[in-house]
Coordinates of C-alpha atoms in Angstrom, one line a residue:
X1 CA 74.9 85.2 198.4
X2 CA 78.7 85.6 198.6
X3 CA 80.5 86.4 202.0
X4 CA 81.1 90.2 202.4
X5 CA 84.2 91.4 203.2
X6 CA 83.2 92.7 206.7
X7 CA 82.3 89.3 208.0
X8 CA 83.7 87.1 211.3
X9 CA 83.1 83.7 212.1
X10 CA 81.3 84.2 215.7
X11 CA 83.6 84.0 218.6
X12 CA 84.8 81.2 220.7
X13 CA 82.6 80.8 223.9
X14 CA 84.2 81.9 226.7
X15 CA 84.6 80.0 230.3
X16 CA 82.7 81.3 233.0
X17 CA 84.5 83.3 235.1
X18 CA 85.7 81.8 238.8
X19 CA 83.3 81.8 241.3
X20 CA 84.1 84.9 243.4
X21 CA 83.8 82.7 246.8
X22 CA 86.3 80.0 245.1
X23 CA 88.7 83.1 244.3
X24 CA 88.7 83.7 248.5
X25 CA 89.4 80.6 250.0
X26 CA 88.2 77.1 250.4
X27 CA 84.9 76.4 250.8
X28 CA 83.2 73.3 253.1
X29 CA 81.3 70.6 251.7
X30 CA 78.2 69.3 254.0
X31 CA 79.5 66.7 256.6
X32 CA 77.0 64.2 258.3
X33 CA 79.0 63.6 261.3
X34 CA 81.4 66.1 263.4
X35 CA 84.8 65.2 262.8
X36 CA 86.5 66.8 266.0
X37 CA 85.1 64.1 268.7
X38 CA 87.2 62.9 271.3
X39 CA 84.5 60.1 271.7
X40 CA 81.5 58.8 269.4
X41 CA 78.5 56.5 269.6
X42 CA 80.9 53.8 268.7
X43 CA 83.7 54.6 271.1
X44 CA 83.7 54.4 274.7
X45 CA 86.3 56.6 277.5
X46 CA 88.1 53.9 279.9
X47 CA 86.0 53.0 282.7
X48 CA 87.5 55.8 285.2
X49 CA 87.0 58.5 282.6
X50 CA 83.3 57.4 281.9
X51 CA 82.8 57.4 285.9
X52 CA 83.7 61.3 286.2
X53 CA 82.3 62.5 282.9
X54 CA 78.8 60.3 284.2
X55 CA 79.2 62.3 287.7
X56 CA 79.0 65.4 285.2
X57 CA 76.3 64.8 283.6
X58 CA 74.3 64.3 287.1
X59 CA 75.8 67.5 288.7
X60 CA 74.5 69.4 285.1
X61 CA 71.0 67.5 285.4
X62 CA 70.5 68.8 289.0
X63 CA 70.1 72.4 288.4
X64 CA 66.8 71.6 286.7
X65 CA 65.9 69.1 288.9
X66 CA 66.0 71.5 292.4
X67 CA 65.2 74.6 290.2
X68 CA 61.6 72.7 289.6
X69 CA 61.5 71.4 293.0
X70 CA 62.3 74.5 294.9
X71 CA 59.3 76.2 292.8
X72 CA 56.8 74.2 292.9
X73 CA 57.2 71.9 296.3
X74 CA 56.3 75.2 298.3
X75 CA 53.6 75.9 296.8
X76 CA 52.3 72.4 297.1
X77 CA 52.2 72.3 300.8
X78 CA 55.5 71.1 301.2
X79 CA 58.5 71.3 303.8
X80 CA 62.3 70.9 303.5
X81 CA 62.0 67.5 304.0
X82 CA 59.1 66.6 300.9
X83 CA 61.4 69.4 298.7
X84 CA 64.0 66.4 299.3
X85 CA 61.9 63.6 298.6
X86 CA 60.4 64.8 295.4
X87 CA 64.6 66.1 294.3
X88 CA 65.5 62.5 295.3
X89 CA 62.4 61.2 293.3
X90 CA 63.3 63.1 290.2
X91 CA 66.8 62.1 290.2
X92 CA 66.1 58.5 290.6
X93 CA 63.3 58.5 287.7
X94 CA 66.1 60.6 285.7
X95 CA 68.4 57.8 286.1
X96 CA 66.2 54.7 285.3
X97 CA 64.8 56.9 282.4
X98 CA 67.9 57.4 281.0
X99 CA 69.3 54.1 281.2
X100 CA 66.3 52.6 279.7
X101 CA 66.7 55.4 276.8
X102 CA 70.5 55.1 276.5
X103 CA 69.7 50.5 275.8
X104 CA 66.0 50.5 274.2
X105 CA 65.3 53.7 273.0
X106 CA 67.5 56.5 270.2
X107 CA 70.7 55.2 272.4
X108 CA 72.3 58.0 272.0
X109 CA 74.2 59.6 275.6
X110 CA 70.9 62.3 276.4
X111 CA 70.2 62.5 279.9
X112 CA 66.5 62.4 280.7
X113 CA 65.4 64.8 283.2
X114 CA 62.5 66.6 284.1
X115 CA 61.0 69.2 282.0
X116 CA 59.6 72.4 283.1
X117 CA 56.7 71.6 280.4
X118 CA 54.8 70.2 283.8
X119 CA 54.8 73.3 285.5
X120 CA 51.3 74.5 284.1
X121 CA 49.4 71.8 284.8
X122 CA 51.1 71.3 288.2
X123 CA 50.0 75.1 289.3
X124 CA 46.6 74.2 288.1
X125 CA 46.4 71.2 290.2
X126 CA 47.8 73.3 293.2
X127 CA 45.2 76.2 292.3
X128 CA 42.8 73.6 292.9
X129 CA 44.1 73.0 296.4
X130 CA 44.2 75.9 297.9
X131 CA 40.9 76.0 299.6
X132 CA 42.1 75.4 303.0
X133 CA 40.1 72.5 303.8
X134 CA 43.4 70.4 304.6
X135 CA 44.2 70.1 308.1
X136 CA 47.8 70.8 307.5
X137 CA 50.3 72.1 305.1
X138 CA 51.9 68.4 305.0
X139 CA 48.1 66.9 303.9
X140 CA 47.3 69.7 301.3
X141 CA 51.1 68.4 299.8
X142 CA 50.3 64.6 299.8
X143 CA 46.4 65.3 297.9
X144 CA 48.5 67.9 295.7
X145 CA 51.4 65.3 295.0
X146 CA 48.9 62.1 294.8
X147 CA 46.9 64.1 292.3
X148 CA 49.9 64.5 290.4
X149 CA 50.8 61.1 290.1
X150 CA 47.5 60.5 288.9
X151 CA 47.8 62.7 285.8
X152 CA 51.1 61.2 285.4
X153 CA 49.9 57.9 284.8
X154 CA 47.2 58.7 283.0
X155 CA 48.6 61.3 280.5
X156 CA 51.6 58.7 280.2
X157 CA 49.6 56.3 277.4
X158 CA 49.3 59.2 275.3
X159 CA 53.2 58.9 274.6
X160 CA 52.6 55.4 274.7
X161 CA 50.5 55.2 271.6
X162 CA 52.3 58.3 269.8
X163 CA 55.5 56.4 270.0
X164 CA 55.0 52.4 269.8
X165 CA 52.2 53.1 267.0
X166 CA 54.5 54.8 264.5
X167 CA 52.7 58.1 264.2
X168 CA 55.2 59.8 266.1
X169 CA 58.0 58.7 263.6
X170 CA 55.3 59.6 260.6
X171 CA 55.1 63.1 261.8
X172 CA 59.1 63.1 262.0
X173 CA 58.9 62.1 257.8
X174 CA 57.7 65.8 257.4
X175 CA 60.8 67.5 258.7
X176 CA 63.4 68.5 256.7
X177 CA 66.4 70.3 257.6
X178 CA 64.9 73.8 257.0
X179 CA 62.2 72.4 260.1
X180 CA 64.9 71.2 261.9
X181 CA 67.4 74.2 261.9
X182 CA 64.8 76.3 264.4
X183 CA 63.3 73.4 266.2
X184 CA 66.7 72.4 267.8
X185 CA 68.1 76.2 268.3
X186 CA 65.1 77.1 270.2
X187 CA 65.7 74.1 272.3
X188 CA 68.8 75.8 273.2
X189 CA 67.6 79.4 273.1
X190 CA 64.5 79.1 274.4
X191 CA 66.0 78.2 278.0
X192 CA 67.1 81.6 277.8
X193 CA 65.8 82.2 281.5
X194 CA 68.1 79.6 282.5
X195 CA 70.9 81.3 281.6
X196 CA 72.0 84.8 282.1
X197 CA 68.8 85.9 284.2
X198 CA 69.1 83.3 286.7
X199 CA 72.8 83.9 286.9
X200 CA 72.2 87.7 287.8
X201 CA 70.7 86.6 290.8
X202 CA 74.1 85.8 292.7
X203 CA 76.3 87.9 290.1
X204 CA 79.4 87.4 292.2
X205 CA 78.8 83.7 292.0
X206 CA 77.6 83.1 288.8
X207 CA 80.1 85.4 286.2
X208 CA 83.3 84.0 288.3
X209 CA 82.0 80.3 287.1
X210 CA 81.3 81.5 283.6
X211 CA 84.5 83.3 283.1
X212 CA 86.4 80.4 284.4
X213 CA 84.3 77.8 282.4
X214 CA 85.2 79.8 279.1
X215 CA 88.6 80.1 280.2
X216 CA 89.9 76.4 281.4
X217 CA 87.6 74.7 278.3
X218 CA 88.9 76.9 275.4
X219 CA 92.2 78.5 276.4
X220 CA 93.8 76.5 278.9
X221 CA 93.6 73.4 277.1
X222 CA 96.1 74.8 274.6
X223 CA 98.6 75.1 277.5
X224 CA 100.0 71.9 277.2
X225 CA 98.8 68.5 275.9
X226 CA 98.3 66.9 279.0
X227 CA 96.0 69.6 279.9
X228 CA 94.1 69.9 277.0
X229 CA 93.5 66.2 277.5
X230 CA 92.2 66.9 281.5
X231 CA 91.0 70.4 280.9
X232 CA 88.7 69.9 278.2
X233 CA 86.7 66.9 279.7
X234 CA 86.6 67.7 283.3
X235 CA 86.9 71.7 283.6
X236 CA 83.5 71.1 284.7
X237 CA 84.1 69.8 287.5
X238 CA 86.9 71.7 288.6
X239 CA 85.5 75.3 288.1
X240 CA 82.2 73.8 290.2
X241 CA 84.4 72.7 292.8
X242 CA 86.6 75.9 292.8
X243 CA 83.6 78.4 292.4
X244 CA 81.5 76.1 295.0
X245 CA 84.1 76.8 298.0
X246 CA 84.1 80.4 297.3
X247 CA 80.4 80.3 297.5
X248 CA 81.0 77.9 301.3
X249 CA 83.3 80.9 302.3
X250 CA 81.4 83.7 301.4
X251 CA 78.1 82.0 303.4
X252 CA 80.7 81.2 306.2
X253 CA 81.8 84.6 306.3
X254 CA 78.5 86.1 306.8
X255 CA 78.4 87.3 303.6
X256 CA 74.6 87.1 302.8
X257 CA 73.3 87.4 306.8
X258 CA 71.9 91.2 306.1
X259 CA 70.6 90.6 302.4
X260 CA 67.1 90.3 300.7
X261 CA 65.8 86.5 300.9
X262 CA 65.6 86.3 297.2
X263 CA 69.6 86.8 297.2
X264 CA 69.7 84.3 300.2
X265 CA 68.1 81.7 298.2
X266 CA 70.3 82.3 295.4
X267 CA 73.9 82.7 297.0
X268 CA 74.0 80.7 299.9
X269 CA 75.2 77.0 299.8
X270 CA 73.0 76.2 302.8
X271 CA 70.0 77.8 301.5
X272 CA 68.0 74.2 300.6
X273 CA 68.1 72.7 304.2
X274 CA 68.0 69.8 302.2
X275 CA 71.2 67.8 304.3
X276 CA 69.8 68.5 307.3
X277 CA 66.1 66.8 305.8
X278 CA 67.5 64.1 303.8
X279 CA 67.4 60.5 305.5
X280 CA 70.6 58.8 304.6
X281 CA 69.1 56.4 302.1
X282 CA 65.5 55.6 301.3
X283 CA 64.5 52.7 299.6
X284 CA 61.9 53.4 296.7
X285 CA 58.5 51.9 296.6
X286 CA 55.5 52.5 294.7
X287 CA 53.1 55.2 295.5
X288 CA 55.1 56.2 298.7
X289 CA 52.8 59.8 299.0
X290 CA 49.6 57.0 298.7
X291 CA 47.4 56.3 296.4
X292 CA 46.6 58.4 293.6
X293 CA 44.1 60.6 292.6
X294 CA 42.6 61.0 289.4
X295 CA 40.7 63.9 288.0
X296 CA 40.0 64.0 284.6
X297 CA 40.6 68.3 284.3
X298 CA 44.1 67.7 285.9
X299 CA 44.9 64.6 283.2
X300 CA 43.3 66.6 280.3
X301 CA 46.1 69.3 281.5
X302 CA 48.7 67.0 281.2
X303 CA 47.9 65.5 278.3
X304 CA 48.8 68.7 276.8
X305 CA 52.8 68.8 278.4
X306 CA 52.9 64.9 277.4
X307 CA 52.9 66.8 273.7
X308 CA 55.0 68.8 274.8
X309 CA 57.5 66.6 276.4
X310 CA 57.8 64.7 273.0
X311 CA 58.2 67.6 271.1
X312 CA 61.4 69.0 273.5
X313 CA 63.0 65.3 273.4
X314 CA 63.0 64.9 269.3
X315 CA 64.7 67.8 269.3
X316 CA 67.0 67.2 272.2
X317 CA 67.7 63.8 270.5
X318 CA 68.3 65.2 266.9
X319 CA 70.9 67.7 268.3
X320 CA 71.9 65.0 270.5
X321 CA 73.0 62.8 267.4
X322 CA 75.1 65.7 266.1
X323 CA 77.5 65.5 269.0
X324 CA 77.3 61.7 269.5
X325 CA 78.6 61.9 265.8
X326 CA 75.7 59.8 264.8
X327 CA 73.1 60.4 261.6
X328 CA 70.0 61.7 262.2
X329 CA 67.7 59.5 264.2
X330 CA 65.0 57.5 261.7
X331 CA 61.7 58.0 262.2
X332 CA 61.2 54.9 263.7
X333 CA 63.9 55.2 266.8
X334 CA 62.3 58.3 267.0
X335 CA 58.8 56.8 268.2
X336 CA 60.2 54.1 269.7
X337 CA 62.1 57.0 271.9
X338 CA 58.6 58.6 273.1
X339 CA 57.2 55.7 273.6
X340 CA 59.6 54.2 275.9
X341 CA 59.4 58.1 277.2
X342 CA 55.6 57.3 277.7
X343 CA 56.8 54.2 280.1
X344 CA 59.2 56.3 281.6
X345 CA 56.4 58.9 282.5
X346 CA 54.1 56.0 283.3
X347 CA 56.9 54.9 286.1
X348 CA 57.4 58.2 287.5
X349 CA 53.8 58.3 288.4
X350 CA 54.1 55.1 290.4
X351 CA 57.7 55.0 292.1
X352 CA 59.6 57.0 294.9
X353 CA 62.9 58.0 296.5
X354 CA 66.2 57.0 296.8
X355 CA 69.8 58.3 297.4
X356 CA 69.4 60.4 300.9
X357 CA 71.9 62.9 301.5
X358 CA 73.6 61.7 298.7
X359 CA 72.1 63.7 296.1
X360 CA 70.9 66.3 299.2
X361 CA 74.6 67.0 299.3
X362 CA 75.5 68.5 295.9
X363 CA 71.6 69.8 295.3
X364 CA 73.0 72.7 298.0
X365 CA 75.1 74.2 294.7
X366 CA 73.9 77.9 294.4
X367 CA 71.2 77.8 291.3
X368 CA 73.7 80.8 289.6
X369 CA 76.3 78.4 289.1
X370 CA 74.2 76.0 287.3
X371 CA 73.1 79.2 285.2
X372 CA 76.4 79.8 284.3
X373 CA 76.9 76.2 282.7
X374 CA 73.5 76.5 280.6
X375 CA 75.1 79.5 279.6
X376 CA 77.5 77.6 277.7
X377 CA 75.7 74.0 277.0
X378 CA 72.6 75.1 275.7
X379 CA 74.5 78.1 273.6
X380 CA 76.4 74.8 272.1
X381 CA 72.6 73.1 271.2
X382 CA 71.4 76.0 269.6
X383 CA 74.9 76.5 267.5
X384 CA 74.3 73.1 266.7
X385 CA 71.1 73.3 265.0
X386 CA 72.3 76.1 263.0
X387 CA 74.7 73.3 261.2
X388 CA 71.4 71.7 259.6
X389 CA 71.4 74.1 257.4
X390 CA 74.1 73.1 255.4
X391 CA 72.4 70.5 254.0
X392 CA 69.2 72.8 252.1
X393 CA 69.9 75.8 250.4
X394 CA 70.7 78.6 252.7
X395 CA 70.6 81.0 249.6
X396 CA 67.0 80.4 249.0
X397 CA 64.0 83.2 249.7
X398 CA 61.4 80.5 250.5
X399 CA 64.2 78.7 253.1
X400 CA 65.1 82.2 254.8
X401 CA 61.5 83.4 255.0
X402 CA 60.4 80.1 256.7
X403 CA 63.7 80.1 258.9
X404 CA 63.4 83.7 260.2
X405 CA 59.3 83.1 261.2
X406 CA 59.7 79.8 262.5
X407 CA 62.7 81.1 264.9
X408 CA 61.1 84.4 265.2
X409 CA 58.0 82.9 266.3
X410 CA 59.3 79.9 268.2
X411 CA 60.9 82.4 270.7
X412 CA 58.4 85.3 270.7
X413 CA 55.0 83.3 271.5
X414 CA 56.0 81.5 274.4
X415 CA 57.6 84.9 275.9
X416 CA 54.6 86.5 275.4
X417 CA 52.5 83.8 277.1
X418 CA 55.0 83.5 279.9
X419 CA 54.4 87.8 280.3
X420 CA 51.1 86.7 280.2
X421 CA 50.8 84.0 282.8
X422 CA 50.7 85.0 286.5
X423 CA 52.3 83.5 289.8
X424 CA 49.3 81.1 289.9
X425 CA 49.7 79.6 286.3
X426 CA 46.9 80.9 285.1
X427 CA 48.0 81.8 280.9
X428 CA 46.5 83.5 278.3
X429 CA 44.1 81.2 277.1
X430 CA 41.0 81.7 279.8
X431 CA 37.9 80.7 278.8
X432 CA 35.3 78.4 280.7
X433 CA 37.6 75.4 280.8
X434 CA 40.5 74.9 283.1
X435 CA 41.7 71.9 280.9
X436 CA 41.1 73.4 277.8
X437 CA 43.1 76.4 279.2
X438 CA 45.8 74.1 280.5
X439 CA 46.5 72.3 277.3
X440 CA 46.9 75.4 274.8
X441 CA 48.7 77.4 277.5
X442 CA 51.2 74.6 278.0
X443 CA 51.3 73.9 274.0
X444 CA 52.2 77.6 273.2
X445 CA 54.5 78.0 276.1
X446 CA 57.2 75.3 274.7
X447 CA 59.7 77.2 272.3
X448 CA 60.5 74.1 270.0
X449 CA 57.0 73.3 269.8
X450 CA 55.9 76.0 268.5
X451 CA 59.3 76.6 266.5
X452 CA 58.0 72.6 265.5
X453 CA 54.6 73.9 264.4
X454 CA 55.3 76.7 262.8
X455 CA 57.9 75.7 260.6
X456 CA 56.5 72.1 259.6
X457 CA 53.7 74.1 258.2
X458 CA 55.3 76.5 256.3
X459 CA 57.8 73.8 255.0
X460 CA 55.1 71.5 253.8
X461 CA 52.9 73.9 252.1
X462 CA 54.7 76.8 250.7
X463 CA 55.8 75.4 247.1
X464 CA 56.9 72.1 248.6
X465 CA 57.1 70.3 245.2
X466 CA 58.7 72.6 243.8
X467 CA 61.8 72.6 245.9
X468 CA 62.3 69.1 247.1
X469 CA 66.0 69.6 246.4
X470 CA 66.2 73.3 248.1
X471 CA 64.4 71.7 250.9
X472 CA 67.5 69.1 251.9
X473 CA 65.0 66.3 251.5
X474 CA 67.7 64.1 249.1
X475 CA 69.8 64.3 252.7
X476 CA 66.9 63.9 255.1
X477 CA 64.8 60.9 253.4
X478 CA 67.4 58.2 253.7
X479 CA 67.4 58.7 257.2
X480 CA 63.6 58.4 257.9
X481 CA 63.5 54.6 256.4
X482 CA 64.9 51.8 258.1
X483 CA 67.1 50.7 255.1
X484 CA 67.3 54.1 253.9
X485 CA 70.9 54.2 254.8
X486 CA 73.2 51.4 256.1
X487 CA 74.2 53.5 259.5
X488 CA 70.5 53.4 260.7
X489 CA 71.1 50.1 262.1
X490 CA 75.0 50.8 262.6
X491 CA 73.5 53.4 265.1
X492 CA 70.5 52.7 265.9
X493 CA 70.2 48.8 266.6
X494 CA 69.5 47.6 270.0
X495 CA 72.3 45.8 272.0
X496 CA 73.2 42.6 272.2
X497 CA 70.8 41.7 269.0
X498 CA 67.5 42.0 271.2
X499 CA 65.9 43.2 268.3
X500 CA 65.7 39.7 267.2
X501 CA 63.4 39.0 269.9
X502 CA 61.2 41.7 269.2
X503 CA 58.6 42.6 266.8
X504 CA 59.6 44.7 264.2
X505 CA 56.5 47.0 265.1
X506 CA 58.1 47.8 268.3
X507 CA 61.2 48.6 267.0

């Protein structure tokens, strides 16, 4: 057949047309590492600089440390004086715990205090107290806190094994970044109570420092360059001083003399008594309460927040490596981390006090004021996970659905088992078994466990092969071997080549 008169040759294919994001502006590619730090995991601040932002980090880690102490030593038994001993006790462990973390564990700068994942099992072990058969107030404390130190101990080997056998680290192979985006903001958000609600309790107090925070680390930095340089690192300090003697003059003035004892507590910067208690210095010594007790329905209870505790630091650590402009921590720092955690733990039980008035001295800061700061700092670790998800696809149906329940869930549960628990700590869970009670109530009261639950499921079941790439796991695998990428060891090494000296199991 001929060609017929009406006949083309098809046309030219035609370009795709732009991208209608490209057309708008530049677009970001995925960056491992933040590139606006003043300091890094490599670089360290001149010795006076590291001294203040160090004496920063303590004044932060204080407001958990009395908020814990002023809540449960009361209910314990215990006067001014043991509410100091046991602050002095938790600051001390915090300090040998986080220099043992900072040079044998992720060694990345986390602080490691105490975590309000103990509070369950602690109210259960008080409940258990409270029969009046003590001759005093004083003795019911020492049984209370000797039992304690007991389940410490005990409870402590369970982080042991998890971390120094591996398994830890093999759980931490099924994360992937859509896991990791709600497990690390709920670390952040799920400390909600922290924040604003705590602050409302001394408003006048507690906005002022927020206000003034927000102001002298974001705008007057941009002043001049000298104080952006002061400003940003140690406005801390400054708005805690400044917001600190307004809180002195206001309790001077009389302030807070005619006032509900609730605001007392809150606003006045001599409501601890804790100066006036506080030895000058104490010298720490094991089991200075006596010798401990050991009940296996108490351990079994704090078995459960040992879980707990490991599940909150992985999360603190991964956000942690973020800021420290470091990779994501491999599986095997990881356990190695909760191990040494385990030995931390395991030390706690044991030791005592030290630093007196010291540490009595700024633990008189109104609780608000610390509230105001968490405000800010854990806002920044829940921003902070949301970055993971630029490495998975943030455009997928599976990702978003397993993002939104994970976060979803990871907040809602433990709020409805803290609406559920009373004063006493007795949770939802209440069957026949304190322990049992204890460990499920604890489990499901920890927002980035569950968040950690939740969302490793899903991830790991719901077309998983399918969407390796969707996932992020071409980013996250590297990381999770120990030559999976050369920066592991860069990072992640030990000091001083010690790892030559120990076997590579424990590493």
């Amino acid at each position: 057949m001929g060609e017929t008169a009406g006949h083309h040759p098809p046309p030219p294919p035609q370009a795709a047309p732009p991208s209608l994001g490209l057309l708008r502006g530049p677009t970001w590619t995925p960056a491992e590492q933040l590139q606006q730090l003043q300091y890094c995991i490599h670089s360290n601040p001149p010795w006076p600089q590291a001294l203040l932002l160090a004496f920063q980090h303590y004044i932060v880690m204080l407001g958990t440390t009395v908020l814990i102490s002023s809540t449960l030593v009361p209910l314990m038994g215990g006067g001014h004086g043991d509410k100091g001993r046991v602050i002095q006790s938790l600051l001390f462990m915090s300090g040998l715990n986080t220099l043992l973390q900072t040079l044998f564990g992720t060694r990345l700068p986390t602080v490691m205090g105490p975590s309000a994942a103990f509070t369950l099992p602690v109210l259960s072990i008080i409940n258990d107290y409270n029969d009046g058969s003590f001759t005093s107030e004083h003795d019911r404390f020492r049984h209370t806190i000797r039992t304690i130190q007991g389940s410490l101990i005990v409870s402590s080997f369970i982080n042991i094994v998890l971390g120094y056998s591996g398994a830890w680290g093999n759980l931490a192979r099924f994360f992937s970044p859509i896991v990791i985006v709600p497990f690390v903001c709920v670390v952040g958000l799920g400390l909600f109570m922290r924040g604003f609600p705590l602050l409302g309790n001394c408003v006048e107090i507690g906005l002022p420092m927020l206000v003034l925070l927000v102001i002298c680390q974001q705008y007057l930095k941009r002043l001049h360059p000298k104080a952006h340089f002061i400003v940003e690192r140690f406005a801390l300090l400054f708005c805690i001083g400044v917001v600190w003697a307004f809180a002195a003059i206001l309790t001077a003035a009389g302030a807070y003399n005619n006032v509900p004892e609730q605001t007392k507590l809150s606003c006045r910067t001599d409501r601890s008594y804790l100066l006036s208690s506080a030895p000058w210095i104490k010298v720490p010594y094991p089991f200075q309460w006596g010798t401990p007790i050991f009940r296996a329905s108490h351990v079994f209870g704090m078995i459960g927040a040992a879980l707990v505790t490991s599940a909150e630091s992985t999360g603190t650590f991964i956000a942690a490596s973020r800021f420290a402009g470091a990779t994501a921590p491999p599986a095997h720092v990881l356990s190695r981390s909760i191990g040494l955690q385990g030995i931390g733990m395991l030390v706690e039980g044991i030791f005592g006090s030290v630093v007196g008035k010291f540490g009595a001295f700024f633990a008189s800061i109104p609780l608000p004021i610390f509230a105001a700061i968490y405000c800010v700092l854990l806002g920044i670790v829940a921003a902070v996970g949301i970055t993971f998800i630029q490495f998975a696809n943030n455009n997928s149906m599976r990702n978003i659905y397993i993002l939104g329940l994970s976060l979803f869930l990871g907040i809602s549960i433990p709020q409805y088992f803290a609406s559920k628990t009373t004063e006493d700590g007795h949770g939802p869970v209440r069957t026949g078994g304190g322990w049992f009670n204890d460990i499920w109530n604890t489990i499901f009261s920890s927002p980035p466990t569950v968040a950690m639950i939740v969302g490793t499921v899903l991830d790991n079941t719901l077309d998983a092969r399918d969407t390796v790439a969707d996932r992020g796991l071409p980013w996250w695998k590297p990381f999770q071997h120990r030559k999976g990428d050369s920066r592991n060891d860069e990072f992640y090494s030990f000091p001083l080549r010690i790892n030559e000296y120990i076997p590579t199991r424990f590493l």
